Amino acid sequence: MAYVVLENCIRCKYTDCVEVCPVDCFYEGPNFLVIHPDECIDCALCEPECPAEAILHEDEVPADQQEFIALNAELAEVWPNITERKKPLEEAEEWDGVPGKREHLER
C-alpha cells in the first residue's frame, strides 16, 4: 500500500510534501505530482504537509478518485523524480479546491 496524490493537486502542485519525504518517492509533471507506489514506505509524513489536502492513503481514496491510484503508478514511471521543495504554480491558490480538474492534467 502507498499514499496517493489526488485530483486537487492538479494546477496547484504544492511541494511541501516533497520536502518531508524520507525516500524521495515523488515525481513531477507539468502541473501535478505523483507518488511512486513501489517506493512509498507508508510513513504518512507527506499527507499533513499538503496545503491542498490532496494526499491520502490508498485505502482512504474516495470512489470518485480511484483512478488516481493507477495514474500515480503510471506517471511515476515516466516523470522525473523531485527531491526538493519548489514554489507552487502561480495559480495554485485560485485552483485549490476547484472540482473537476482531471481535464486540466498535463502529461
C-alpha positions as semicolon CSV with decimal commas, in nm:
position;residue;x (nm);y (nm);z (nm)
1;M;0,000;0,000;0,000
2;A;0,106;0,358;-0,059
3;Y;-0,005;0,716;-0,039
4;V;-0,167;0,869;-0,348
5;V;-0,175;1,221;-0,487
6;L;-0,531;1,309;-0,583
7;E;-0,711;1,544;-0,819
8;N;-0,683;1,858;-0,608
9;C;-0,307;1,869;-0,673
10;I;-0,373;1,946;-1,040
11;R;-0,284;2,308;-1,120
12;C;-0,164;2,366;-0,762
13;K;0,143;2,144;-0,730
14;Y;0,248;2,245;-0,382
15;T;0,572;2,065;-0,297
16;D;0,566;2,084;0,082
17;C;0,518;1,705;0,077
18;V;0,839;1,651;-0,119
19;E;1,045;1,822;0,146
20;V;0,945;1,575;0,421
21;C;0,959;1,251;0,219
22;P;1,241;1,032;0,359
23;V;1,259;0,811;0,049
24;D;1,218;1,069;-0,232
25;C;0,921;0,890;-0,391
26;F;0,761;1,198;-0,552
27;Y;0,768;1,258;-0,926
28;E;0,689;1,585;-1,101
29;G;0,483;1,661;-1,408
30;P;0,398;1,999;-1,557
31;N;0,109;2,072;-1,318
32;F;0,077;1,768;-1,090
33;L;0,285;1,550;-0,858
34;V;0,263;1,174;-0,812
35;I;0,392;0,920;-0,562
36;H;0,567;0,605;-0,682
37;P;0,374;0,323;-0,510
38;D;0,673;0,086;-0,504
39;E;0,893;0,345;-0,335
40;C;0,647;0,483;-0,079
41;I;0,707;0,337;0,268
42;D;0,374;0,448;0,417
43;C;0,541;0,680;0,667
44;A;0,248;0,926;0,644
45;L;0,472;1,234;0,668
46;C;0,351;1,381;0,339
47;E;-0,023;1,378;0,400
48;P;-0,042;1,651;0,667
49;E;0,209;1,869;0,478
50;C;-0,009;1,911;0,168
51;P;-0,179;2,255;0,180
52;A;-0,433;2,133;-0,078
53;E;-0,516;1,818;0,121
54;A;-0,453;1,622;-0,200
55;I;-0,275;1,319;-0,049
56;L;-0,445;1,018;0,106
57;H;-0,352;0,662;0,188
58;E;-0,457;0,422;-0,088
59;D;-0,713;0,263;0,147
60;E;-0,880;0,601;0,203
61;V;-0,909;0,719;-0,158
62;P;-1,276;0,805;-0,230
63;A;-1,459;0,611;-0,501
64;D;-1,459;0,907;-0,740
65;Q;-1,079;0,937;-0,713
66;Q;-0,984;0,568;-0,752
67;E;-0,836;0,627;-1,098
68;F;-0,560;0,831;-0,933
69;I;-0,413;0,517;-0,778
70;A;-0,324;0,380;-1,123
71;L;-0,239;0,728;-1,253
72;N;0,023;0,780;-0,979
73;A;0,182;0,445;-1,065
74;E;0,178;0,515;-1,440
75;L;0,318;0,868;-1,430
76;A;0,583;0,790;-1,166
77;E;0,745;0,565;-1,427
78;V;0,786;0,846;-1,681
79;W;0,813;1,173;-1,490
80;P;1,137;1,291;-1,325
81;N;1,196;1,250;-0,955
82;I;1,163;1,562;-0,739
83;T;1,354;1,581;-0,412
84;E;1,339;1,949;-0,313
85;R;1,061;2,191;-0,239
86;K;0,977;2,441;-0,512
87;K;0,732;2,728;-0,537
88;P;0,376;2,619;-0,618
89;L;0,224;2,710;-0,951
90;E;0,128;3,078;-0,977
91;E;-0,242;2,995;-0,993
92;A;-0,229;2,746;-0,704
93;E;-0,445;2,945;-0,464
94;E;-0,710;3,004;-0,732
95;W;-0,727;2,634;-0,824
96;D;-0,711;2,486;-0,474
97;G;-1,046;2,319;-0,407
98;V;-1,186;2,362;-0,758
99;P;-1,375;2,042;-0,850
100;G;-1,339;1,861;-1,182
101;K;-0,973;1,934;-1,254
102;R;-0,893;1,599;-1,423
103;E;-0,928;1,753;-1,769
104;H;-0,653;2,003;-1,681
105;L;-0,391;1,738;-1,604
106;E;-0,088;1,791;-1,828
107;R;0,115;1,484;-1,903
